Coordinates of C-alpha atoms in Angstrom, one line a residue:
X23 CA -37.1 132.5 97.6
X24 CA -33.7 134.2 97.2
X25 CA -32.6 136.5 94.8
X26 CA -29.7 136.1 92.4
X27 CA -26.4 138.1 92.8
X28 CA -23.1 137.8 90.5
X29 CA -20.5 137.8 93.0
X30 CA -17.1 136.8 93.7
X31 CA -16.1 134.7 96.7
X32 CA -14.7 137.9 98.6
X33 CA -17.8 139.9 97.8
X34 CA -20.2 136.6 98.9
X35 CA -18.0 136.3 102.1
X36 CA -18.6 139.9 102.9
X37 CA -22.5 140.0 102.4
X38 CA -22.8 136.2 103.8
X39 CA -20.8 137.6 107.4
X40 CA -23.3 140.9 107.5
X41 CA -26.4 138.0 107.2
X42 CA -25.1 136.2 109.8
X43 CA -25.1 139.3 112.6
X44 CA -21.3 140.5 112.1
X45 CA -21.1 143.6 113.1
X46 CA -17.7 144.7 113.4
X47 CA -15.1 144.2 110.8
X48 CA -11.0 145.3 111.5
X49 CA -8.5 144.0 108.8
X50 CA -5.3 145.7 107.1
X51 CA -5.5 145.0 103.5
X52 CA -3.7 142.8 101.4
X53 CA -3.9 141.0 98.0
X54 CA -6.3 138.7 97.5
X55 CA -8.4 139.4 100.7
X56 CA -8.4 143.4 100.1
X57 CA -11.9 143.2 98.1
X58 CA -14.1 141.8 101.6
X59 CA -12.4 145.0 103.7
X60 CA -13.4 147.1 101.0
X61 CA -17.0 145.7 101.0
X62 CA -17.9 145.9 104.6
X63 CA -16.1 149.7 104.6
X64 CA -19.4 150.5 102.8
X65 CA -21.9 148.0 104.4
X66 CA -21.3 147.8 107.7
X67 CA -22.3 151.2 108.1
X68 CA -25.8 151.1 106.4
X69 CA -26.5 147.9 109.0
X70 CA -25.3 149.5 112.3
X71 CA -21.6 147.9 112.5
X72 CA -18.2 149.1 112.4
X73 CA -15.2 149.0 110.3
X74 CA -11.8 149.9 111.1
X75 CA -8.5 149.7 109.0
X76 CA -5.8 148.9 111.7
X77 CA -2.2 149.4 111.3
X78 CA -1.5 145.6 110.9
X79 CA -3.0 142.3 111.3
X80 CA -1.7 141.8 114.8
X81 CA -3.5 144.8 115.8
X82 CA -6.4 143.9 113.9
X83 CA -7.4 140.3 115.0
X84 CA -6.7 142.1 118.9
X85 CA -9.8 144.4 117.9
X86 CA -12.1 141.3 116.6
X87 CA -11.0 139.8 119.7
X88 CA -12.2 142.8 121.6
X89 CA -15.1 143.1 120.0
X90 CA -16.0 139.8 120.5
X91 CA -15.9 140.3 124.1
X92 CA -18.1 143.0 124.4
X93 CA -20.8 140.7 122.9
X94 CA -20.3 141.9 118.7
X95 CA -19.7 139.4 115.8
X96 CA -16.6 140.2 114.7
X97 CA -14.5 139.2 111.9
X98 CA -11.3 140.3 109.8
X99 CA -9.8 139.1 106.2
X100 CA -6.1 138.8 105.2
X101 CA -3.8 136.1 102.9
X102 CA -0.7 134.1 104.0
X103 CA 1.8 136.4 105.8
X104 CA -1.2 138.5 107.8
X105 CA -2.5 134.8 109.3
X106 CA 1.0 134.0 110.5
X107 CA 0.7 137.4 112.0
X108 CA -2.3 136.5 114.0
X109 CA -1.3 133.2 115.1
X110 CA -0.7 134.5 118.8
X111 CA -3.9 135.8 119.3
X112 CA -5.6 133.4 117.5
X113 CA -4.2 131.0 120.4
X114 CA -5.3 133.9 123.3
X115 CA -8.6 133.6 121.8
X116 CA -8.8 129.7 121.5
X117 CA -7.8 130.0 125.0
X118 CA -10.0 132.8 126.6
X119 CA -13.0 131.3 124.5
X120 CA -14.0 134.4 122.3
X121 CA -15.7 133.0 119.4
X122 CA -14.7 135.1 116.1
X123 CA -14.0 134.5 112.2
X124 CA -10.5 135.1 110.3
X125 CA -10.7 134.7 106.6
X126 CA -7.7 133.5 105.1
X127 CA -7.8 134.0 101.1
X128 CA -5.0 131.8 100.2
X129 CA -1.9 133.0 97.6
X130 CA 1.6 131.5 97.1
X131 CA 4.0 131.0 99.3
X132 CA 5.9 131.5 101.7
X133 CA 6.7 135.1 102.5
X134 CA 5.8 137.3 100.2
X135 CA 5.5 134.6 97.8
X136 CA 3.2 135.4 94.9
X137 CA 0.6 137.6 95.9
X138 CA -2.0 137.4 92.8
X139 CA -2.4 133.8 92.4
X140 CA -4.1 130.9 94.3
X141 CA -2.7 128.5 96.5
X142 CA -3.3 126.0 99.3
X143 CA -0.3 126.4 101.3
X144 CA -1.9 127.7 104.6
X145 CA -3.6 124.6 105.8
X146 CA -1.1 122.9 108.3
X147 CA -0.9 126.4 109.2
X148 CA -4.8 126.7 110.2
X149 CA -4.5 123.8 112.2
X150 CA -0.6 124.5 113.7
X151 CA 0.2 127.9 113.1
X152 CA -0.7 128.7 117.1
X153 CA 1.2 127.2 119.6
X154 CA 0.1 124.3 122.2
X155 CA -2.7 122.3 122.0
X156 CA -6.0 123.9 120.9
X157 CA -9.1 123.1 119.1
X158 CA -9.4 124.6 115.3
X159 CA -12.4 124.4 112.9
X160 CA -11.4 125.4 109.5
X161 CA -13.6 125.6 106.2
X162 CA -12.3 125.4 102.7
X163 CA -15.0 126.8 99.6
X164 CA -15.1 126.1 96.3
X165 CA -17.4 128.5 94.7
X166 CA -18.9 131.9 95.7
X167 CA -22.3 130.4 96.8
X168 CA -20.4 128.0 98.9
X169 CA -18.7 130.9 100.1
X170 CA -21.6 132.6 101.4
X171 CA -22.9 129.1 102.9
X172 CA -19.5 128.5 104.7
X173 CA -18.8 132.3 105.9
X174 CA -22.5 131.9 108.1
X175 CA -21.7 128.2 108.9
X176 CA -18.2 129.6 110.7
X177 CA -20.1 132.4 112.3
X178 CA -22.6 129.5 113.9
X179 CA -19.9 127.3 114.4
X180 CA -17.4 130.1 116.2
X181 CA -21.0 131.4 118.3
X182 CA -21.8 128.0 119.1
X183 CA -18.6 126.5 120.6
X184 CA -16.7 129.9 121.7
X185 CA -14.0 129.3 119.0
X186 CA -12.0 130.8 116.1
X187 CA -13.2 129.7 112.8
X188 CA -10.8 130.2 109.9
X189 CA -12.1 129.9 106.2
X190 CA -9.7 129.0 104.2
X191 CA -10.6 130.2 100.7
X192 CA -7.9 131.1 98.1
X193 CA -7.4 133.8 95.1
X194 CA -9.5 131.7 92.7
X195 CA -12.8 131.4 94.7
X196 CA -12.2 134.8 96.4
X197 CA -11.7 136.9 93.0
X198 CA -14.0 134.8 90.8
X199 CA -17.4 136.2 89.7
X200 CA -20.4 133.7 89.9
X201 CA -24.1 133.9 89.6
X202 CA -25.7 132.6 92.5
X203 CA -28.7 132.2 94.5
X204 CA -28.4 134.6 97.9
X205 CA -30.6 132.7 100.4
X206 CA -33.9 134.1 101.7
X207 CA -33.8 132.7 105.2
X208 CA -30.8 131.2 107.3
X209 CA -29.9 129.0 110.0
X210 CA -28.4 132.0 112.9
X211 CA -26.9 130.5 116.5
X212 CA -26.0 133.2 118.8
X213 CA -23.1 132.3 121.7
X214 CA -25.0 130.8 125.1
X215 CA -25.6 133.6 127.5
X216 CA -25.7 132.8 131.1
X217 CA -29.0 132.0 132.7
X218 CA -27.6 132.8 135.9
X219 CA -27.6 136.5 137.7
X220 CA -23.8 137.8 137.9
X221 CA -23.4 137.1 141.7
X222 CA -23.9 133.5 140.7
X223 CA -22.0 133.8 137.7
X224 CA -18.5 132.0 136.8
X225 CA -17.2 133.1 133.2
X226 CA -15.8 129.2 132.6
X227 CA -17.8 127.0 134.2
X228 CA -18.9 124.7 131.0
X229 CA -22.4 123.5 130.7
X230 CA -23.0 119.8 129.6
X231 CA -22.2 120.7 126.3
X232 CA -18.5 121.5 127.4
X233 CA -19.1 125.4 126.7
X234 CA -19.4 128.0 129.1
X235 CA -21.9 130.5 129.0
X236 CA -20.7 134.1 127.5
X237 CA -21.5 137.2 129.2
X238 CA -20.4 140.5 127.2
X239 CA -18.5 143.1 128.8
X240 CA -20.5 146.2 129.9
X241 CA -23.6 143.6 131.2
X242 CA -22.7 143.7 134.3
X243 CA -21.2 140.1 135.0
X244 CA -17.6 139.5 136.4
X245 CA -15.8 138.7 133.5
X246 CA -11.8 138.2 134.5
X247 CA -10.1 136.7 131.5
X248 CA -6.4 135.6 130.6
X249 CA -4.6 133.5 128.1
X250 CA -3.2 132.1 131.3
X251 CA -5.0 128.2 132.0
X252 CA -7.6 129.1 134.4
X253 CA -10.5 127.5 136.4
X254 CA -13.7 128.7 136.2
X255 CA -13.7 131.8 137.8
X256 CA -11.0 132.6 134.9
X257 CA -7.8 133.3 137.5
X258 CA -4.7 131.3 136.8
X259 CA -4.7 127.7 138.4
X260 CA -1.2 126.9 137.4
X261 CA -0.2 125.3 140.2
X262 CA -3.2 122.6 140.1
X263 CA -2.7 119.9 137.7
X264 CA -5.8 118.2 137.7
X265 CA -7.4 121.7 137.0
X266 CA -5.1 122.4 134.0
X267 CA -5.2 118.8 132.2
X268 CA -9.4 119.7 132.8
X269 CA -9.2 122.8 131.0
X270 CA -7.1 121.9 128.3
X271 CA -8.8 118.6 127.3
X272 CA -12.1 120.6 128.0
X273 CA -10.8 123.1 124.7
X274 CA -9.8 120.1 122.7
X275 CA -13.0 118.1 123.4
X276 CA -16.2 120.7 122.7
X277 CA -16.3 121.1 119.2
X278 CA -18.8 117.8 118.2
X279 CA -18.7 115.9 115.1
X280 CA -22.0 117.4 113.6
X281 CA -20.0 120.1 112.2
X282 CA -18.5 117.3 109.4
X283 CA -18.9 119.0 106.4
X284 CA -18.2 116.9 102.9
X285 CA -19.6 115.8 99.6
X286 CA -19.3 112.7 97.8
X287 CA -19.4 112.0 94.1
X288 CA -19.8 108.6 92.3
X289 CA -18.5 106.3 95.0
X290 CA -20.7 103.5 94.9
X291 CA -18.5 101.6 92.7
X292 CA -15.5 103.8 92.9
X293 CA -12.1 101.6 92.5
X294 CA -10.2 105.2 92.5
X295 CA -11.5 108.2 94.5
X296 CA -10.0 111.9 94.1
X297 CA -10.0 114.0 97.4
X298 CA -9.9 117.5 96.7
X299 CA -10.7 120.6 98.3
X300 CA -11.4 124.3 97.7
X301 CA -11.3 125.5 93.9
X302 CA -8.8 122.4 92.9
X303 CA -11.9 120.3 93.9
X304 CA -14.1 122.2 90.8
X305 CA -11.2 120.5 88.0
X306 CA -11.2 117.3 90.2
X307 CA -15.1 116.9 89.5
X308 CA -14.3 117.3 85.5
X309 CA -11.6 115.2 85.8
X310 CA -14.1 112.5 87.2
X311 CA -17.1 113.1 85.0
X312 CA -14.5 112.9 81.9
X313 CA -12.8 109.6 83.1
X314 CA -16.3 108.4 83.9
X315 CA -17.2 108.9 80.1
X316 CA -14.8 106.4 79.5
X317 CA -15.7 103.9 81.5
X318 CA -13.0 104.6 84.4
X319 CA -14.8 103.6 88.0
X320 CA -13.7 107.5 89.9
X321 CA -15.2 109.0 92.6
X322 CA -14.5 112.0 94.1
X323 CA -14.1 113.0 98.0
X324 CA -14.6 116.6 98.9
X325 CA -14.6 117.5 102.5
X326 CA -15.7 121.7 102.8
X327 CA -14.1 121.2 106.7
X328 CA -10.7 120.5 106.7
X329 CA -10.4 121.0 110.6
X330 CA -11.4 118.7 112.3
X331 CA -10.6 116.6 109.5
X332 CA -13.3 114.5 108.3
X333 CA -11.2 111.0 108.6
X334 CA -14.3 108.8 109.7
X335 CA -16.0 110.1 107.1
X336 CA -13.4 109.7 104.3
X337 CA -12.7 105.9 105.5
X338 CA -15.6 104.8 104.2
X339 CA -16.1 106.9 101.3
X340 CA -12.7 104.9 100.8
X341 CA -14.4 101.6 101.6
X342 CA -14.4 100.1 97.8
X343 CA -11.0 101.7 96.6
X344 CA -7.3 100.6 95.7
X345 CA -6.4 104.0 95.2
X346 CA -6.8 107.6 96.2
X347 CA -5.7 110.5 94.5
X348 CA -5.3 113.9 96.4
X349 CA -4.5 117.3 94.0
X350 CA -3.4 120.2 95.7
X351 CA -2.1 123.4 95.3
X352 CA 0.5 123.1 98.1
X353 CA 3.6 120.3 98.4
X354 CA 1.0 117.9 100.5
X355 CA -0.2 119.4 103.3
X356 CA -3.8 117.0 103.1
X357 CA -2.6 114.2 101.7
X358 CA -1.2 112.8 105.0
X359 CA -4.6 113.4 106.6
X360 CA -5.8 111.3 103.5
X361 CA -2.8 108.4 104.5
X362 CA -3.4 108.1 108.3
X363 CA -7.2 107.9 107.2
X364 CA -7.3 105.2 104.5
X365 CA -7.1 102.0 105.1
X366 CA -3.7 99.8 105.1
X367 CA -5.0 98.6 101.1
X368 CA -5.9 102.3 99.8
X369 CA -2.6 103.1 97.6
X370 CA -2.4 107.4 98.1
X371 CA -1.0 109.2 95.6
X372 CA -0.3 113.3 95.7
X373 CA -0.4 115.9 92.4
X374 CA 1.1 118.7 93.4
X375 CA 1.7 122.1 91.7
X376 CA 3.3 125.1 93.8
X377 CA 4.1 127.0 90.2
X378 CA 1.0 129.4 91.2
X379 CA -1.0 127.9 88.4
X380 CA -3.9 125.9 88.7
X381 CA -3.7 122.0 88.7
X382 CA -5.6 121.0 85.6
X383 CA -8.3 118.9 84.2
X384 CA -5.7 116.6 82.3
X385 CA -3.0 116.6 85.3
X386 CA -5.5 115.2 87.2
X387 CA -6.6 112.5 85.1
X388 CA -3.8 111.7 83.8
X389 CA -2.5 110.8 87.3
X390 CA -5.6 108.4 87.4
X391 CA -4.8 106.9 84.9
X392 CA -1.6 106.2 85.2
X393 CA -2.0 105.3 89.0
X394 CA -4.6 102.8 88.0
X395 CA -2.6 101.1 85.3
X396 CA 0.2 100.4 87.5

């Protein structure tokens, strides 16, 4: 039995990361993330961890990586322009294998953009933003308990497979005050350690699963590590082919399709299904029950992981439609997710706002509406 809590998203996301282990937390505040720096500045302490206020996000996501390596849970929070600041890291770490969490409380953009308001304009840039080809999981919450769920989720997810995991909230969710429910036990996964002694030891050689045991620095393993493709000893092995296609499909291939995370609303005789995400997915769900209550035949779609995209999974909630309906508070960035995955019948149709104001109740359903009478 858990207790209850009113908490915003940022304030969920911050407790949820010290239940799941984290330990040490480096971040450079900014508007809407500041609030889960501020709270782990004052928890992490009473639980063992550290916290440390870099001079910028580049210099902060190079301390979670750190961290990470010498065997800590790490984390850090920002908005917008602090993730385009991390992307090269981000890609070292994808690389090297150094599991970690970046929280990502969306606000408009680009630039500067509108720092108070919510948005959902960082999503391509979860799954692009680094450069080459690399494997991303990325998780999108609609409400402060689903924060806390999803902020442990990542941390088992990031353990499990060796990865970044980016949770793409947004200033809605993250500054919105909820009662909820903490939870009195959890799921925790800790990274695979190697069951070999360190003469034996090589830092990359994957297990059946496709992820290498992780030693921590300061264990006393040989741990040689580089953003350079390398074999499993960790050295470069850029002039072997075969060895580099290995590694870098080995990256793209680990993460399993257990991690599909999604809900589905009123589908079994849905003719018109929204697909929403995040906090436009909460006026998405009115918008159905409402055009339910007058007889309209809506479902609604909402995958919590947007990376890997749950496509398979979408298809057939899909199966029964003519039409499909995607609000979000970005120009599109989902939608032609929600295009290559429908099939060839499934008319897709965007609502967009980018006005840093919510997408409403009526928008949405009035879109339905007007989709399904023409």
């Amino acid at each position: 039995m858990g207790v209850r809590r009113v908490w915003t998203g940022n304030e969920a996301c911050a407790e949820a990361a010290i239940a799941a282990g984290m330990r040490f937390f480096a971040g450079y505040p900014i508007t809407p993330a500041s609030e889960i720096a501020e709270v782990l500045a004052r928890r992490l302490p009473e639980v063992g961890g550290s916290f440390i206020q870099m001079e910028d996000e580049i210099a902060s996501i190079g301390a979670v990586i750190g961290a990470s390596m010498a065997g800590a849970k790490s984390m850090t929070a920002t908005s917008g322009p602090g993730f385009s600041l991390m992307q090269e890291n981000l890609g070292f770490a994808a690389m090297a294998e150094v599991p970690c969490v970046v929280v990502d409380v969306q606000r408009v953009g680009p630039s500067s953009g509108v720092a108070t308001h919510p948005a959902q304009g960082d999503v391509m840039q979860a799954r692009w933003g680094t450069h080459g080809d690399h494997p991303v999981v990325a998780l999108a919450p609609w409400s402060s308990r689903e924060t806390y769920d999803v902020t442990v989720k990542a941390f088992n997810i990031s353990e499990r497979f060796r990865l970044p995991v980016v949770i793409l909230s947004d200033a809605m969710v993250g500054h919105m005050s909820e009662d909820m429910e903490v939870p009195g036990s959890l799921e925790i996964v800790e990274r695979p350690r190697p069951g070999v002694p360190p003469e034996e030891y090589q830092p990359y050689r994957a297990a059946g699963d496709g992820v290498p045991p992780m030693a921590s620095f300061g264990d006393g393993y040989t741990w040689y590590t580089t953003g350079i493709v390398h074999d499993d000893t960790g050295f470069p092995c850029t002039g072997h082919p075969p060895t580099i296609d290995r590694a870098i499909r080995r990256l793209n291939s680990k993460v399993t399709e257990d991690v599909a995370m999604y809900e589905e609303y009123w589908l079994e005789d849905a003719e018109a299904v929204i697909v929403a995400y995040g906090s436009v997915a909460r006026w998405a769900l009115a918008a159905v029950k409402g055009l339910r209550a007058e007889g309209c035949r809506v479902g609604l779609f909402r995958p919590v992981i947007l990376w890997p995209f749950p496509a398979r999974e979408l298809a057939g909630a899909l199966g029964r439609a003519a039409l499909a309906v995607v609000p979000e508070m970005n120009l599109g960035q989902i939608l032609g997710e929600v295009e290559r995955a429908a099939p060839k019948d499934v008319r897709v149709v965007g609502v967009n706002r980018v006005d840093s104001r919510m997408i409403s109740i009526q928008e949405i359903a009035g879109v339905v509406k007007e989709a399904c009478s023409s």
